[in-house]
N, CA and C atoms as an extended XYZ file, in Angstrom:
171
Properties=species:S:1:pos:R:3:atomname:S:1:resname:S:1:resid:I:1 pbc="F F F"
N         0.984       -1.162        0.300 N   MET     1
C        -0.172       -0.104        0.171 CA  MET     1
C         0.877        1.210        0.014 C   MET     1
N         0.642        2.256       -0.823 N   ARG     2
C         0.980        3.260       -1.068 CA  ARG     2
C         0.424        4.409        0.110 C   ARG     2
N         1.601        5.286        0.356 N   ASP     3
C         0.970        5.655        1.280 CA  ASP     3
C         0.918        7.215        1.177 C   ASP     3
N         0.245        8.600        1.300 N   ASP     4
C         0.574        9.507        0.912 CA  ASP     4
C         1.362       10.109        1.493 C   ASP     4
N         1.269       11.916        0.680 N   GLU     5
C         2.711       12.526        1.559 CA  GLU     5
C         3.016       13.106        3.305 C   GLU     5
N         1.765       12.617        3.483 N   ASN     6
C         2.086       13.071        5.311 CA  ASN     6
C         1.863       11.490        6.068 C   ASN     6
N         1.656       10.228        5.274 N   GLY     7
C         2.387        9.655        5.747 CA  GLY     7
C         1.043        8.470        6.264 C   GLY     7
N        -0.260        8.317        5.233 N   GLU     8
C        -1.122        8.598        5.822 CA  GLU     8
C        -1.408        7.052        4.671 C   GLU     8
N        -1.968        6.045        5.135 N   ASP     9
C        -2.490        5.100        4.307 CA  ASP     9
C        -2.960        5.902        3.235 C   ASP     9
N        -3.324        5.408        2.019 N   PHE    10
C        -3.569        6.146        0.400 CA  PHE    10
C        -4.708        5.090        0.341 C   PHE    10
N        -4.587        4.180        0.425 N   PRO    11
C        -5.943        3.606       -0.194 CA  PRO    11
C        -7.819        3.429        0.741 C   PRO    11
N        -7.245        3.806        2.033 N   ASN    12
C        -8.193        3.539        3.204 CA  ASN    12
C        -8.387        5.289        3.211 C   ASN    12
N        -7.280        6.591        3.229 N   GLN    13
C        -8.096        8.198        2.881 CA  GLN    13
C        -9.093        7.920        2.181 C   GLN    13
N        -8.538        7.865        0.712 N   ALA    14
C        -9.216        8.368       -0.338 CA  ALA    14
C       -10.750        6.952       -0.122 C   ALA    14
N       -10.989        5.815        0.433 N   GLU    15
C       -11.992        5.643        0.344 CA  GLU    15
C       -12.576        6.392        1.224 C   GLU    15
N       -12.072        6.946        1.820 N   LEU    16
C       -13.317        7.882        3.275 CA  LEU    16
C       -13.476        9.105        2.163 C   LEU    16
N       -12.673        9.762        0.692 N   LEU    17
C       -12.762       11.020        0.349 CA  LEU    17
C       -13.693       10.979       -0.628 C   LEU    17
N       -13.646        9.498       -1.113 N   ILE    18
C       -14.373        9.038       -2.354 CA  ILE    18
C       -15.735       10.117       -1.863 C   ILE    18
N       -16.772        9.412       -1.150 N   PRO    19
C       -18.344        9.689       -0.354 CA  PRO    19
C       -18.272       11.149       -0.743 C   PRO    19
N       -17.636       11.703        0.363 N   ARG    20
C       -17.702       12.937        0.636 CA  ARG    20
C       -18.084       13.970       -0.769 C   ARG    20
N       -16.845       13.359       -1.493 N   LEU    21
C       -16.796       14.368       -2.830 CA  LEU    21
C       -17.855       14.184       -4.200 C   LEU    21
N       -18.309       13.664       -3.595 N   VAL    22
C       -19.617       12.621       -4.895 CA  VAL    22
C       -20.711       13.506       -3.963 C   VAL    22
N       -20.752       13.811       -2.794 N   LYS    23
C       -21.494       14.192       -1.763 CA  LYS    23
C       -21.396       15.806       -1.967 C   LYS    23
N       -20.157       16.577       -1.453 N   GLU    24
C       -20.390       17.661       -1.799 CA  GLU    24
C       -20.363       18.499       -2.682 C   GLU    24
N       -19.583       17.908       -4.104 N   ALA    25
C       -19.144       18.147       -5.681 CA  ALA    25
C       -20.087       17.718       -5.985 C   ALA    25
N       -21.687       17.045       -5.878 N   GLU    26
C       -22.337       16.469       -6.406 CA  GLU    26
C       -21.686       16.237       -7.845 C   GLU    26
N       -20.997       14.625       -7.333 N   ILE    27
C       -20.114       14.708       -8.788 CA  ILE    27
C       -20.429       12.956       -8.693 C   ILE    27
N       -20.315       11.719      -10.077 N   SER    28
C       -21.079       10.588       -9.551 CA  SER    28
C       -19.800       10.016       -9.149 C   SER    28
N       -19.860        8.596       -8.730 N   GLU    29
C       -18.794        7.987       -8.017 CA  GLU    29
C       -17.412        8.004       -9.093 C   GLU    29
N       -18.310        7.530       -9.741 N   GLU    30
C       -17.173        7.331      -11.402 CA  GLU    30
C       -15.880        8.476      -11.160 C   GLU    30
N       -16.162        9.486      -11.175 N   GLN    31
C       -16.048       10.801      -11.403 CA  GLN    31
C       -14.893       11.174      -10.336 C   GLN    31
N       -15.746       10.824       -9.066 N   ALA    32
C       -14.352       11.023       -8.005 CA  ALA    32
C       -13.515       10.327       -8.036 C   ALA    32
N       -13.498        8.590       -8.155 N   ARG    33
C       -12.123        7.413       -8.554 CA  ARG    33
C       -11.342        8.531       -8.916 C   ARG    33
N       -11.953        8.739       -9.633 N   GLU    34
C       -10.966        9.128      -11.421 CA  GLU    34
C       -10.037       10.621      -11.046 C   GLU    34
N       -10.199       11.127       -9.974 N   LEU    35
C        -9.473       12.742       -9.336 CA  LEU    35
C        -9.112       12.087       -8.423 C   LEU    35
N        -9.370       11.062       -7.635 N   VAL    36
C        -8.229       10.986       -6.201 CA  VAL    36
C        -7.297       10.060       -7.224 C   VAL    36
N        -7.449        8.948       -8.188 N   ASP    37
C        -6.836        8.431       -8.666 CA  ASP    37
C        -5.365        9.542      -10.180 C   ASP    37
N        -5.791       10.441      -10.269 N   LEU    38
C        -5.773       11.433      -10.874 CA  LEU    38
C        -4.729       12.871       -9.906 C   LEU    38
N        -5.409       13.011       -8.869 N   ILE    39
C        -4.809       14.036       -7.919 CA  ILE    39
C        -4.006       13.746       -6.875 C   ILE    39
N        -4.261       12.315       -6.353 N   GLY    40
C        -4.186       11.853       -4.885 CA  GLY    40
C        -5.475       12.943       -3.404 C   GLY    40
N        -5.178       12.951       -2.547 N   THR    41
C        -5.872       12.677       -1.579 CA  THR    41
C        -6.439       14.212       -1.249 C   THR    41
N        -5.618       14.996       -1.596 N   ASP    42
C        -5.475       16.856       -1.155 CA  ASP    42
C        -6.980       17.049       -1.383 C   ASP    42
N        -7.343       17.066       -0.249 N   TRP    43
C        -9.113       17.450       -0.386 CA  TRP    43
C        -8.856       18.712       -1.043 C   TRP    43
N        -8.728       20.036       -1.156 N   PRO    44
C        -8.843       21.515       -1.663 CA  PRO    44
C        -8.903       21.378       -2.776 C   PRO    44
N        -7.819       20.144       -3.142 N   SER    45
C        -7.412       19.854       -4.697 CA  SER    45
C        -8.629       19.423       -5.359 C   SER    45
N        -8.920       18.562       -4.497 N   LEU    46
C        -9.872       17.399       -5.465 CA  LEU    46
C       -11.654       18.321       -5.238 C   LEU    46
N       -11.843       19.124       -4.226 N   LEU    47
C       -13.028       19.459       -4.592 CA  LEU    47
C       -13.166       20.351       -4.976 C   LEU    47
N       -11.428       21.202       -5.743 N   ARG    48
C       -11.840       22.689       -6.898 CA  ARG    48
C       -11.745       21.661       -8.370 C   ARG    48
N       -11.444       20.931       -8.251 N   GLU    49
C       -11.261       20.708       -9.607 CA  GLU    49
C       -12.576       19.180      -10.126 C   GLU    49
N       -13.694       18.626       -8.574 N   ALA    50
C       -15.000       18.700       -9.117 CA  ALA    50
C       -15.885       19.146       -9.418 C   ALA    50
N       -15.709       20.178       -8.727 N   ARG    51
C       -17.119       21.443       -8.681 CA  ARG    51
C       -15.751       21.611      -10.443 C   ARG    51
N       -14.658       22.247      -11.323 N   PHE    52
C       -14.650       22.504      -12.162 CA  PHE    52
C       -15.641       21.397      -13.073 C   PHE    52
N       -14.886       19.746      -12.793 N   LEU    53
C       -16.010       19.158      -13.945 CA  LEU    53
C       -17.269       19.032      -13.871 C   LEU    53
N       -18.123       19.825      -12.888 N   LYS    54
C       -19.624       19.757      -12.638 CA  LYS    54
C       -19.765       21.002      -13.447 C   LYS    54
N       -19.427       22.068      -13.495 N   ASP    55
C       -19.463       22.991      -14.361 CA  ASP    55
C       -19.652       22.805      -15.506 C   ASP    55
N       -18.720       21.764      -15.819 N   ARG    56
C       -18.318       21.566      -17.185 CA  ARG    56
C       -19.450       20.809      -17.852 C   ARG    56
N       -20.555       20.006      -17.260 N   HIS    57
C       -21.201       19.173      -17.809 CA  HIS    57
C       -22.772       20.430      -17.842 C   HIS    57
């Protein structure tokens, strides 16, 4: 398992962030997973990109 820059377990942290991102940014779970794969677990970056993605559609 990969650790993020904060030393936390990446897969576990991602699994917690994905539902939160779906709810707060109103995107699909698939879109949230893709963003986490691309960006990692940096919440402000994830939220910014998710909102940008939502506005495009």
